Coordinates of N, CA and C in Angstrom, one line a residue:
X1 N -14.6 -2.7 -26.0 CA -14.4 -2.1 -24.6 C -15.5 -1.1 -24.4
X2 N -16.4 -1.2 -23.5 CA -17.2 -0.5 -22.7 C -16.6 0.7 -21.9
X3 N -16.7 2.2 -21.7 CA -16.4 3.0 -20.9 C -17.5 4.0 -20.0
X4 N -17.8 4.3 -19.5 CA -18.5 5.5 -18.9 C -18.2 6.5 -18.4
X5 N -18.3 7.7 -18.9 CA -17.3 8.8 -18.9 C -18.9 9.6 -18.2
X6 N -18.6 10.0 -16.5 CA -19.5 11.0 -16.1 C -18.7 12.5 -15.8
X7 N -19.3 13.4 -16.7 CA -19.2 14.8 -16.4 C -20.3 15.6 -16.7
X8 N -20.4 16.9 -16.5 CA -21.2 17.4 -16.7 C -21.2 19.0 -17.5
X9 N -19.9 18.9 -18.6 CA -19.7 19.9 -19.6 C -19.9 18.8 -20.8
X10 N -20.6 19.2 -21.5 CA -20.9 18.2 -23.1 C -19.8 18.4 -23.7
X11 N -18.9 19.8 -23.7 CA -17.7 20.1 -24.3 C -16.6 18.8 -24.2
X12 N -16.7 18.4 -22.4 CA -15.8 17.9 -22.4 C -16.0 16.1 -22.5
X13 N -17.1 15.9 -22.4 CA -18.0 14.4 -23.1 C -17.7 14.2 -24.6
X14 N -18.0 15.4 -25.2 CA -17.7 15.4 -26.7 C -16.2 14.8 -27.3
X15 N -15.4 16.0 -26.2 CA -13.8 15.9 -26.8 C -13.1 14.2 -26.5
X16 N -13.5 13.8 -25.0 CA -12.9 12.7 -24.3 C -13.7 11.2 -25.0
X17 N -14.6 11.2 -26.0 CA -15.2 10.8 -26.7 C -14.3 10.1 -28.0
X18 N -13.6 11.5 -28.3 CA -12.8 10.9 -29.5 C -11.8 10.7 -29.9
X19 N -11.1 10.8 -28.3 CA -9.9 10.1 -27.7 C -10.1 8.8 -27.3
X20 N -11.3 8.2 -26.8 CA -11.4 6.5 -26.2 C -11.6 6.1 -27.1
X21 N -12.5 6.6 -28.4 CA -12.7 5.9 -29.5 C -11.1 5.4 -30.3
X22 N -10.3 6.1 -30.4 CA -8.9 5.7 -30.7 C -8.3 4.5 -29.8
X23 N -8.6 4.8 -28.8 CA -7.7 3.0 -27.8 C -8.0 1.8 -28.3
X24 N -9.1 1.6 -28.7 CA -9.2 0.6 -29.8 C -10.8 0.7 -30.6
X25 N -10.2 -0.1 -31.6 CA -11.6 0.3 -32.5 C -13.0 0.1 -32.4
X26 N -13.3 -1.2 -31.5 CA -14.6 -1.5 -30.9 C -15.0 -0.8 -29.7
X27 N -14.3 0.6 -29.3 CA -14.9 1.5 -27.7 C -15.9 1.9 -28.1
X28 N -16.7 1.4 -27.1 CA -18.3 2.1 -26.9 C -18.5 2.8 -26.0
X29 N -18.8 4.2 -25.7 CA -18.9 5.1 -25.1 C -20.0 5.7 -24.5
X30 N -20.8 5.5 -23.1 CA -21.6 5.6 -22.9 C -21.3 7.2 -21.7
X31 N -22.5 7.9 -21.7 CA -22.0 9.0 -20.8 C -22.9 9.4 -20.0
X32 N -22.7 10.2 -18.8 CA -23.7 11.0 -18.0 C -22.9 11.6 -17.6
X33 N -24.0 12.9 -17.5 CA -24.0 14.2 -17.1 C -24.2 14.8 -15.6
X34 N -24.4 13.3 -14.7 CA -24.6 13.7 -13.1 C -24.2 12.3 -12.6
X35 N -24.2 12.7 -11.2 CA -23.7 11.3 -10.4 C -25.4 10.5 -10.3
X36 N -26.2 11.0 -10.7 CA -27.3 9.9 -10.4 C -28.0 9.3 -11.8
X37 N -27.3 10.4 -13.1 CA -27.6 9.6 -14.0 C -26.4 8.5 -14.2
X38 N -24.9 8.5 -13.8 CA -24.0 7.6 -13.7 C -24.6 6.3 -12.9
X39 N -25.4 6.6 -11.8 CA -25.8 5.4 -10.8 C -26.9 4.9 -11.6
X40 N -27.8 5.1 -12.1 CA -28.4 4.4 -13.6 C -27.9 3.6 -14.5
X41 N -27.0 4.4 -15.3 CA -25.9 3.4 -16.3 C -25.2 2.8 -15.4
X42 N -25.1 2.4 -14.3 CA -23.8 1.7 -13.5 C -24.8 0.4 -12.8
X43 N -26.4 0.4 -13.4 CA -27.2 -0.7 -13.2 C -26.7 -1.5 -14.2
X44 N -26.2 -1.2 -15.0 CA -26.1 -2.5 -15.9 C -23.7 -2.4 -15.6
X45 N -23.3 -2.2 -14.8 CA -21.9 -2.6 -14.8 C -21.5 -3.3 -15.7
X46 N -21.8 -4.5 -15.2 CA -21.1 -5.8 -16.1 C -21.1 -5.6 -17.7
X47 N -21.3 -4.9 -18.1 CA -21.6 -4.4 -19.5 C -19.6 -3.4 -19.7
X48 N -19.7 -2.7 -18.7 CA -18.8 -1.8 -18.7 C -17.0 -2.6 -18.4
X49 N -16.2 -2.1 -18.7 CA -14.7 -2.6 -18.4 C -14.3 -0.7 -18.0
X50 N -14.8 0.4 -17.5 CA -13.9 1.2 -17.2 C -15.0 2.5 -17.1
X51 N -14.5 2.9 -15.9 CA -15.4 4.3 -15.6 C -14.2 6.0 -15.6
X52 N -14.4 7.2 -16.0 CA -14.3 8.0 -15.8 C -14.9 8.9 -15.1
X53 N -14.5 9.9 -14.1 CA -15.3 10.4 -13.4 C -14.5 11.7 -13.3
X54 N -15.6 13.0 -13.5 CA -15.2 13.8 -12.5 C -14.9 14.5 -11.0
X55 N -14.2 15.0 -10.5 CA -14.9 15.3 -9.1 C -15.6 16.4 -9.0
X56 N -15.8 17.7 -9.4 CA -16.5 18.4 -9.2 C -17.8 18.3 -10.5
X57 N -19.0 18.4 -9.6 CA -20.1 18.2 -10.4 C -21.3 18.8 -9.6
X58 N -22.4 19.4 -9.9 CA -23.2 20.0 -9.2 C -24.2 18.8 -8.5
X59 N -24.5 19.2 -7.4 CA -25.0 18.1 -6.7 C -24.3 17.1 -6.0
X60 N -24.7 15.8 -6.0 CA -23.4 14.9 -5.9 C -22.3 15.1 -6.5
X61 N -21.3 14.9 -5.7 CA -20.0 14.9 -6.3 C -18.8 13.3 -6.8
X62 N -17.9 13.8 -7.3 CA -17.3 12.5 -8.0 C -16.9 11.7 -6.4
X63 N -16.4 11.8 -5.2 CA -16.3 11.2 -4.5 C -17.5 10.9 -3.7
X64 N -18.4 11.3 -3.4 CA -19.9 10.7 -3.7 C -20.1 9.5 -4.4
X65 N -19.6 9.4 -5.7 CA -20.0 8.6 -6.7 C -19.4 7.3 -6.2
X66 N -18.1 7.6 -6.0 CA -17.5 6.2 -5.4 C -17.4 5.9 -4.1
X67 N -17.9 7.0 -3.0 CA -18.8 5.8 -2.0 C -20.0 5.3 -2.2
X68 N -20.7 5.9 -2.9 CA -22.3 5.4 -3.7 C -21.8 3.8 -4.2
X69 N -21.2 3.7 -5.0 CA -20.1 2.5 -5.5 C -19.7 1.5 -4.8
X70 N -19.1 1.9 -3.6 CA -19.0 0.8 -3.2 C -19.6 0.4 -2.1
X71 N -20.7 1.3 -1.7 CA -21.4 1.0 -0.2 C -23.1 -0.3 -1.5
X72 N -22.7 -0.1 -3.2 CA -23.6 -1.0 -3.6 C -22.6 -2.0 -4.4
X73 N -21.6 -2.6 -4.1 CA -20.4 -3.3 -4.0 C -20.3 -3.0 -5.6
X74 N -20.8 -1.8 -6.5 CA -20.0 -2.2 -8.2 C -18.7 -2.0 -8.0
X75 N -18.1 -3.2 -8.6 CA -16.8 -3.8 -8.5 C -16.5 -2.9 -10.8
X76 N -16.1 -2.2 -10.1 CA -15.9 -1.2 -12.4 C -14.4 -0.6 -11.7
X77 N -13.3 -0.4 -12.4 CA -12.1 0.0 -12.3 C -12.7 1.4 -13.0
X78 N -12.3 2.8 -11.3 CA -12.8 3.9 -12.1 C -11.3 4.7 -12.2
X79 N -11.2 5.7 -13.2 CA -10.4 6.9 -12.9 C -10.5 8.4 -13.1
X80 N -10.3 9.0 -12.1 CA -11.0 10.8 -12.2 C -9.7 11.0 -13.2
X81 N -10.5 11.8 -13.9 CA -10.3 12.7 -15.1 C -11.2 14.3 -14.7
X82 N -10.1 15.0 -14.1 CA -10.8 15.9 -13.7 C -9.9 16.9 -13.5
X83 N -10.3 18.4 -13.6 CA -10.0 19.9 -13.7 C -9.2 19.9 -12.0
X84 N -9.4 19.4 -11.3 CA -10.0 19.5 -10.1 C -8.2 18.8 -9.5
X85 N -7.4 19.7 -8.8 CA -5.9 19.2 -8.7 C -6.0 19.6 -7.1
X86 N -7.2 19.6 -6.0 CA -6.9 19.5 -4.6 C -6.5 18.1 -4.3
X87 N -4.9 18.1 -3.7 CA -4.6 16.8 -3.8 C -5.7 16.2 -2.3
X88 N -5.8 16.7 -1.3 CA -6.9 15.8 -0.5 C -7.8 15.4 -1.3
X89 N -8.4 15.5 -1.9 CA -9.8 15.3 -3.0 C -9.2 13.8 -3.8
X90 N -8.2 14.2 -4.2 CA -7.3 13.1 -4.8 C -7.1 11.9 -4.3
X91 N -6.8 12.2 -3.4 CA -6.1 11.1 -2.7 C -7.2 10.3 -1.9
X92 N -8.5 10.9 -1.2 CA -9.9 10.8 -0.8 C -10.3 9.7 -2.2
X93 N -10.0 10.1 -2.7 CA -10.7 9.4 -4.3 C -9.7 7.9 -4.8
X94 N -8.2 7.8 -4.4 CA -7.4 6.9 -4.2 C -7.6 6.1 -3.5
X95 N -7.8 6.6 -2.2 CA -8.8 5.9 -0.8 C -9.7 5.2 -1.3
X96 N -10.4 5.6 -1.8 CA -11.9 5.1 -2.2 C -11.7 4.1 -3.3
X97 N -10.8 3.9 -4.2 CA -10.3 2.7 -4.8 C -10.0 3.3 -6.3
X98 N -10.3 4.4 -6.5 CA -10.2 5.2 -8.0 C -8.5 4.9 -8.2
X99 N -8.5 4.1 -9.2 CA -7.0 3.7 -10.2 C -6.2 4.6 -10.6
X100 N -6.6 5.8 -10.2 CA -5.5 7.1 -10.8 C -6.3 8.6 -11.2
X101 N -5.8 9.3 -11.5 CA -6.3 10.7 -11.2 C -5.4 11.3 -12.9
X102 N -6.0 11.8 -13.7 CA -6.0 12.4 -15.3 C -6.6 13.8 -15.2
X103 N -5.2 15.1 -15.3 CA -5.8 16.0 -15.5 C -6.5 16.7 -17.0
X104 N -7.6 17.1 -16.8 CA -7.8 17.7 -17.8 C -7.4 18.5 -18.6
X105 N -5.9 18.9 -18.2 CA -5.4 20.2 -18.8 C -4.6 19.1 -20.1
X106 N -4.6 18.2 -19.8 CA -3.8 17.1 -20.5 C -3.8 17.3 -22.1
X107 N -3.0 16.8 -22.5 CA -3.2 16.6 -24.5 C -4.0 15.6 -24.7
X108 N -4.0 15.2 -26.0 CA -5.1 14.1 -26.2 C -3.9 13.5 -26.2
X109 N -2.6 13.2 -26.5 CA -1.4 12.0 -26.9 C -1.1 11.5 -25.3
X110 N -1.4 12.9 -24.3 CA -0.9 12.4 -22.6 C -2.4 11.8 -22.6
X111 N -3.4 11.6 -22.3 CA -4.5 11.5 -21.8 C -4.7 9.5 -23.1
X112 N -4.0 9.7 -23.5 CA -4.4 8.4 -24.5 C -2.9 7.7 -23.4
X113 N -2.4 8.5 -23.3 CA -0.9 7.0 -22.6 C -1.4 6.7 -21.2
X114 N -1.9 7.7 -20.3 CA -2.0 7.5 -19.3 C -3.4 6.7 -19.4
X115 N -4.0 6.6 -19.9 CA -5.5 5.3 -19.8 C -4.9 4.3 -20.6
X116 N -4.0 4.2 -21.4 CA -3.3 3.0 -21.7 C -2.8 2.1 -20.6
X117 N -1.9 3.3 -19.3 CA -1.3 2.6 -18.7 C -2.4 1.9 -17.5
X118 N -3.3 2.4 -17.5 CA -4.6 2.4 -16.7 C -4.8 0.6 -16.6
X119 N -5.3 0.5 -18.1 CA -5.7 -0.7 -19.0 C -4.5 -1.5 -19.1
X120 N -3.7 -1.1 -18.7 CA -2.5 -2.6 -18.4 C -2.4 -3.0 -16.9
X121 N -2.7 -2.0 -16.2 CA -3.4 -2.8 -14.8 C -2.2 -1.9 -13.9
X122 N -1.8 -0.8 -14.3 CA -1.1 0.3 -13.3 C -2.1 1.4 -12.5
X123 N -1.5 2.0 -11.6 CA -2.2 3.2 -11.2 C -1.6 4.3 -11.6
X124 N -2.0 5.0 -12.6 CA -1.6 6.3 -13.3 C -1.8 7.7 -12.3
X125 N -0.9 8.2 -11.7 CA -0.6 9.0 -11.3 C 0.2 10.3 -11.6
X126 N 0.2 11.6 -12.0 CA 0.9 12.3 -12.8 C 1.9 12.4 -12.1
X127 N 3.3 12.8 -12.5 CA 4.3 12.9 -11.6 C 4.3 13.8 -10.3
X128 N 3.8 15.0 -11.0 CA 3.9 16.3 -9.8 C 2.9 15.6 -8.8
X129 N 1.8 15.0 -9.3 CA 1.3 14.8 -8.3 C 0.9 13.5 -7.5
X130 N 1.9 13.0 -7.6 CA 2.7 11.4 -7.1 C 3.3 12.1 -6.3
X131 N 4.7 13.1 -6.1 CA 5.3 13.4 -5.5 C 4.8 14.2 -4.3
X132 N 4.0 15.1 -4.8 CA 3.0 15.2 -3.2 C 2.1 14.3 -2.4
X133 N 1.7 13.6 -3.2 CA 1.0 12.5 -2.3 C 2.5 11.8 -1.7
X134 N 3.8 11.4 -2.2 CA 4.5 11.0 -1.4 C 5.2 11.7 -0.4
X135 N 4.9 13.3 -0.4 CA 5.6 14.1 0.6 C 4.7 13.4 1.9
X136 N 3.7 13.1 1.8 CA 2.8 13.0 2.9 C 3.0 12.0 4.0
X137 N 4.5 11.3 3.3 CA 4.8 10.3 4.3 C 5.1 10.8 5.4
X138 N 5.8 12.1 5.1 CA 6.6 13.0 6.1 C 6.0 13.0 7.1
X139 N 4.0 12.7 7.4 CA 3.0 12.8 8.4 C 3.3 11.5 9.3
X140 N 3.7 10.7 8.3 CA 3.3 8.7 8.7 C 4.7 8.6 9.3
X141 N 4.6 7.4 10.2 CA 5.4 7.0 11.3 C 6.8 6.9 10.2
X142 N 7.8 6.9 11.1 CA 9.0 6.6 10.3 C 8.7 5.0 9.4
X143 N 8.5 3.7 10.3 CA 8.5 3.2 9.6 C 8.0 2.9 8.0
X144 N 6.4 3.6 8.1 CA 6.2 3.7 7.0 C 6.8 4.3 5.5
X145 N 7.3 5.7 5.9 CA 8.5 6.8 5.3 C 9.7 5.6 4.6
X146 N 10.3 4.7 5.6 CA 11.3 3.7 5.5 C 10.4 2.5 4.1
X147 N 9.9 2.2 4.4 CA 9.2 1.4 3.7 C 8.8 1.5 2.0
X148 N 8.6 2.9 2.2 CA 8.0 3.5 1.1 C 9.1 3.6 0.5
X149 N 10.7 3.9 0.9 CA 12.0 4.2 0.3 C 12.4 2.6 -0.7
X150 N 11.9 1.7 0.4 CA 12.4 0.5 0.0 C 11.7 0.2 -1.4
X151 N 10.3 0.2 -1.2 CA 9.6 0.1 -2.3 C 10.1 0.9 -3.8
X152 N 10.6 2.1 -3.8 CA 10.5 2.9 -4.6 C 12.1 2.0 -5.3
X153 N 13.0 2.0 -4.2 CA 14.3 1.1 -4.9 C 14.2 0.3 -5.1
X154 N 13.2 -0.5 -5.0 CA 13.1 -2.1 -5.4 C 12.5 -2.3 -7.4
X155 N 12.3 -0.9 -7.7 CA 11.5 -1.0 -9.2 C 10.2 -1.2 -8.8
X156 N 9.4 -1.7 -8.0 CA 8.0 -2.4 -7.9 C 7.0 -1.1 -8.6
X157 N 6.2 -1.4 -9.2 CA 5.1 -0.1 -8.8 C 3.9 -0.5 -8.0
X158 N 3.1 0.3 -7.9 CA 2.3 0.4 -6.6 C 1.3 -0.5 -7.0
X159 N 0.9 -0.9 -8.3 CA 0.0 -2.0 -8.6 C 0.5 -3.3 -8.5
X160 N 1.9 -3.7 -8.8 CA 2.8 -4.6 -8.6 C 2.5 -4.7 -7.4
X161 N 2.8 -3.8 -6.4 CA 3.1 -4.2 -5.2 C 1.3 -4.5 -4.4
X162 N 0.5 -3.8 -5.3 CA -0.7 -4.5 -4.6 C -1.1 -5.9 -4.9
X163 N -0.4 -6.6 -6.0 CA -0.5 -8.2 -6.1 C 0.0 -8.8 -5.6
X164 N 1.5 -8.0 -5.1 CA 2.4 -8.7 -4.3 C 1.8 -9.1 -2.9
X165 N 1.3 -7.7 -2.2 CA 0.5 -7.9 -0.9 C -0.4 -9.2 -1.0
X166 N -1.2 -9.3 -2.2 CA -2.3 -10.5 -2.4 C -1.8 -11.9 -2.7
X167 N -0.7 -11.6 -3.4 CA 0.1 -13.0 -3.1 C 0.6 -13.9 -1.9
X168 N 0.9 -12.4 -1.4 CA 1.4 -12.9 0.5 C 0.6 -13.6 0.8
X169 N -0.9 -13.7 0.9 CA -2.1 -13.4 2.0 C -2.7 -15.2 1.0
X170 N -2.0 -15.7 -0.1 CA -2.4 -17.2 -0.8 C -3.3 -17.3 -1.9
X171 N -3.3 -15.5 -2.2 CA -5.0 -15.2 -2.9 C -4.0 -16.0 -4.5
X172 N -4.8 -16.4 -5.3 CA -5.0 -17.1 -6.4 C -4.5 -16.0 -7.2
X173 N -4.5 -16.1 -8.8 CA -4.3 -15.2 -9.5 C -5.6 -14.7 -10.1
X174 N -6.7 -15.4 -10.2 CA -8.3 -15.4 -10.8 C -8.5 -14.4 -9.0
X175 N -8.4 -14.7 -8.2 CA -9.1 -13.8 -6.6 C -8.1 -12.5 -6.7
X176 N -6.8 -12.5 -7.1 CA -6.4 -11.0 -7.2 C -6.7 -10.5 -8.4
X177 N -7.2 -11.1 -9.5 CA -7.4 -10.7 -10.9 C -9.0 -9.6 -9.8
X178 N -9.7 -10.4 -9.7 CA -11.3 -10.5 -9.0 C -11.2 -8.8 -8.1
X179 N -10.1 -9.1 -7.2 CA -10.1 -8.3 -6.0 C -9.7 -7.0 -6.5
X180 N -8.4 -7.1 -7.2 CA -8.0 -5.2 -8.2 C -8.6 -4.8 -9.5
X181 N -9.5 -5.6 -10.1 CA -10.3 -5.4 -11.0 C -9.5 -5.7 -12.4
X182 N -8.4 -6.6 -12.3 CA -7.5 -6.8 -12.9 C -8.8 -8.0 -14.2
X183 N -7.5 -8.5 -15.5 CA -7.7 -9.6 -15.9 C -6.5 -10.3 -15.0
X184 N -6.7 -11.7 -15.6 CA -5.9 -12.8 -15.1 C -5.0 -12.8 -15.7
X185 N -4.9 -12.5 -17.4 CA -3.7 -12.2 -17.8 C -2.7 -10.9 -17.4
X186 N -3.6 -10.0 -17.1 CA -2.4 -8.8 -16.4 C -2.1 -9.4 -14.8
X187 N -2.6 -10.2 -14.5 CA -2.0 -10.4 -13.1 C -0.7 -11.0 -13.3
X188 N -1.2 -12.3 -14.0 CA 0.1 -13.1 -14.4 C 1.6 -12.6 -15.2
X189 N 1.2 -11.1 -15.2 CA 2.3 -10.1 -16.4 C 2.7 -9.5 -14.9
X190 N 1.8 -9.0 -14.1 CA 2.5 -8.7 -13.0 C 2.8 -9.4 -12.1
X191 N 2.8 -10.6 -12.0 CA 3.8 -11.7 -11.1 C 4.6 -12.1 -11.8
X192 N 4.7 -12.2 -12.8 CA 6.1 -12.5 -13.7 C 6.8 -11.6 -13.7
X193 N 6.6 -10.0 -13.6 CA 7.5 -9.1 -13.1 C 8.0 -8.9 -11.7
X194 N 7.6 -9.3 -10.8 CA 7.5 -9.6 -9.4 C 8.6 -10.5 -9.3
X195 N 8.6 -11.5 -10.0 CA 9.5 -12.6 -9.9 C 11.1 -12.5 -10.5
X196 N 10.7 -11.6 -11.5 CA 12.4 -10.9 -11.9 C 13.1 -10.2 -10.7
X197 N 11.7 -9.4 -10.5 CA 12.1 -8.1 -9.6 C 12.4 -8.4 -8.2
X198 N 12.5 -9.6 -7.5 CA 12.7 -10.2 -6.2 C 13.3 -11.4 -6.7
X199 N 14.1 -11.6 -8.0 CA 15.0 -12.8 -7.9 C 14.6 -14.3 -7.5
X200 N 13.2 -14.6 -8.3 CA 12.6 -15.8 -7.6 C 11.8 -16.7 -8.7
X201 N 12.0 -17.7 -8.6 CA 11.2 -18.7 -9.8 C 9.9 -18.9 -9.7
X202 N 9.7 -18.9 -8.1 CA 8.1 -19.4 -7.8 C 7.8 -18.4 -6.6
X203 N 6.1 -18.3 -6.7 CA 5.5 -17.4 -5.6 C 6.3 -17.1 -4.4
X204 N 6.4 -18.8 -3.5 CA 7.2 -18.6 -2.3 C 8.4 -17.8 -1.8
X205 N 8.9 -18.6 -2.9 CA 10.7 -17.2 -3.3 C 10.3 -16.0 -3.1
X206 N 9.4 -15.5 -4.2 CA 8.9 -13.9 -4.3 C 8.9 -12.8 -2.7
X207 N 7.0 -13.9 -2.1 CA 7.1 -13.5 -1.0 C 8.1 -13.2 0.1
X208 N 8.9 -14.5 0.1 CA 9.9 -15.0 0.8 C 11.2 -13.4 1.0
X209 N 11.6 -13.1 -0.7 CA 12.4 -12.3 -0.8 C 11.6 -11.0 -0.3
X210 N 10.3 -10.3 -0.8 CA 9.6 -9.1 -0.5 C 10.0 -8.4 1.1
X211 N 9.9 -10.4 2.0 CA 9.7 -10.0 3.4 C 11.4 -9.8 3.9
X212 N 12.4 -10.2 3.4 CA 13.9 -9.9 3.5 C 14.2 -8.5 3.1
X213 N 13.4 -8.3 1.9 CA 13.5 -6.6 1.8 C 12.9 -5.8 2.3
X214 N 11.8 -6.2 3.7 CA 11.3 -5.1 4.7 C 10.2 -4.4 3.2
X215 N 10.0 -5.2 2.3 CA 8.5 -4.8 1.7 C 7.4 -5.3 2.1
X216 N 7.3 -6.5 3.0 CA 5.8 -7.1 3.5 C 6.5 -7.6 4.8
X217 N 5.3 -7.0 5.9 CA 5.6 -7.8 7.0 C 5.9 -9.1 7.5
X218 N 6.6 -9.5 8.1 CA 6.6 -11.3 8.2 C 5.6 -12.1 8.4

């Protein structure tokens, strides 16, 4: 496994270094110290399975980095690992496609589960700060508020429920593997949980049940 870890304290390159090295024994760790030395190493992506980023960095910044990213289509599953808890900035950085948000205040035993859960194909979100991103429904139309209730009783998680969206829509398991930066085998782990979780043998059922439970539009 390939990672790229951009920050710009060596302290903290050094330490987050020999935490990935433990996820498994062939991590190779490649690093930069600015968002334009990351847009260098991010010429060769396909090399890479996983980016970390900070958001605050002198110069360009970590949300910088991932519109830089995608306005040059690298398709790399990134996640901020960062000091940095303004949940706008957060959630800006969610927007922009970043897989979850890792504070630095973390242990190495928290910071090894939560990129575990990363690397199973979830979006790692800390609790406290899951719960304020979900206060913000309180902004969004009722329906939405309603929706998000349903979701939350239904068991789905929020990655579940983005294959589920892609299932609706006839995408393949290889095109939603493609589309969330998944493998094909974690897709297939999360439509088989999908399929428990909506009481259904096959896709149709799935979607069929989603749209009875006011989870996907008709």
């Amino acid at each position: 496994m390939h990672i790229l870890v951009v920050d710009d304290h060596q302290l903290f390159l050094d330490g987050i270094r020999h935490i990935l090295e433990r996820l498994e024994a062939d991590t190779k760790v490649r690093e930069a110290n600015s968002v334009e030395a990351a847009l260098d190493a991010l010429e060769d992506a396909g090399e890479l399975d996983l980016a970390l980023i900070d958001l605050c960095m002198p110069g360009m910044d970590g949300l910088a980095l991932l519109q830089s990213m995608n306005s040059r289509r690298i398709r790399l599953p990134v996640v901020v690992v960062s000091g940095e808890e303004d949940l706008g900035k957060i959630k800006a950085a969610l927007d922009l496609g970043a897989l979850g948000f890792i504070p630095k205040s973390y242990s190495s035993q928290q910071m090894q589960e939560a990129l575990a859960q990363v690397l199973e194909g979830d979006i790692y979100l800390p609790p406290h700060v899951e719960q304020q991103i979900d206060r913000l429904s309180t902004r969004r139309p009722p329906d939405a508020a309603t929706h998000n209730m349903a979701l939350k009783e239904s068991g789905i998680t929020r990655r579940q429920y983005d294959v589920l969206k892609l299932m609706a829509q006839g995408f393949s398991n290889k095109q939603i593997a493609n589309t969330l930066f998944l493998t094909e085998h974690t897709v297939k782990s999360h439509v088989s949980a999908l399929f428990v979780l909506l009481a259904a043998n096959n896709r149709t059922i799935c979607v069929q049940n989603a749209m009875h439970k006011g989870l996907l539009e008709p």
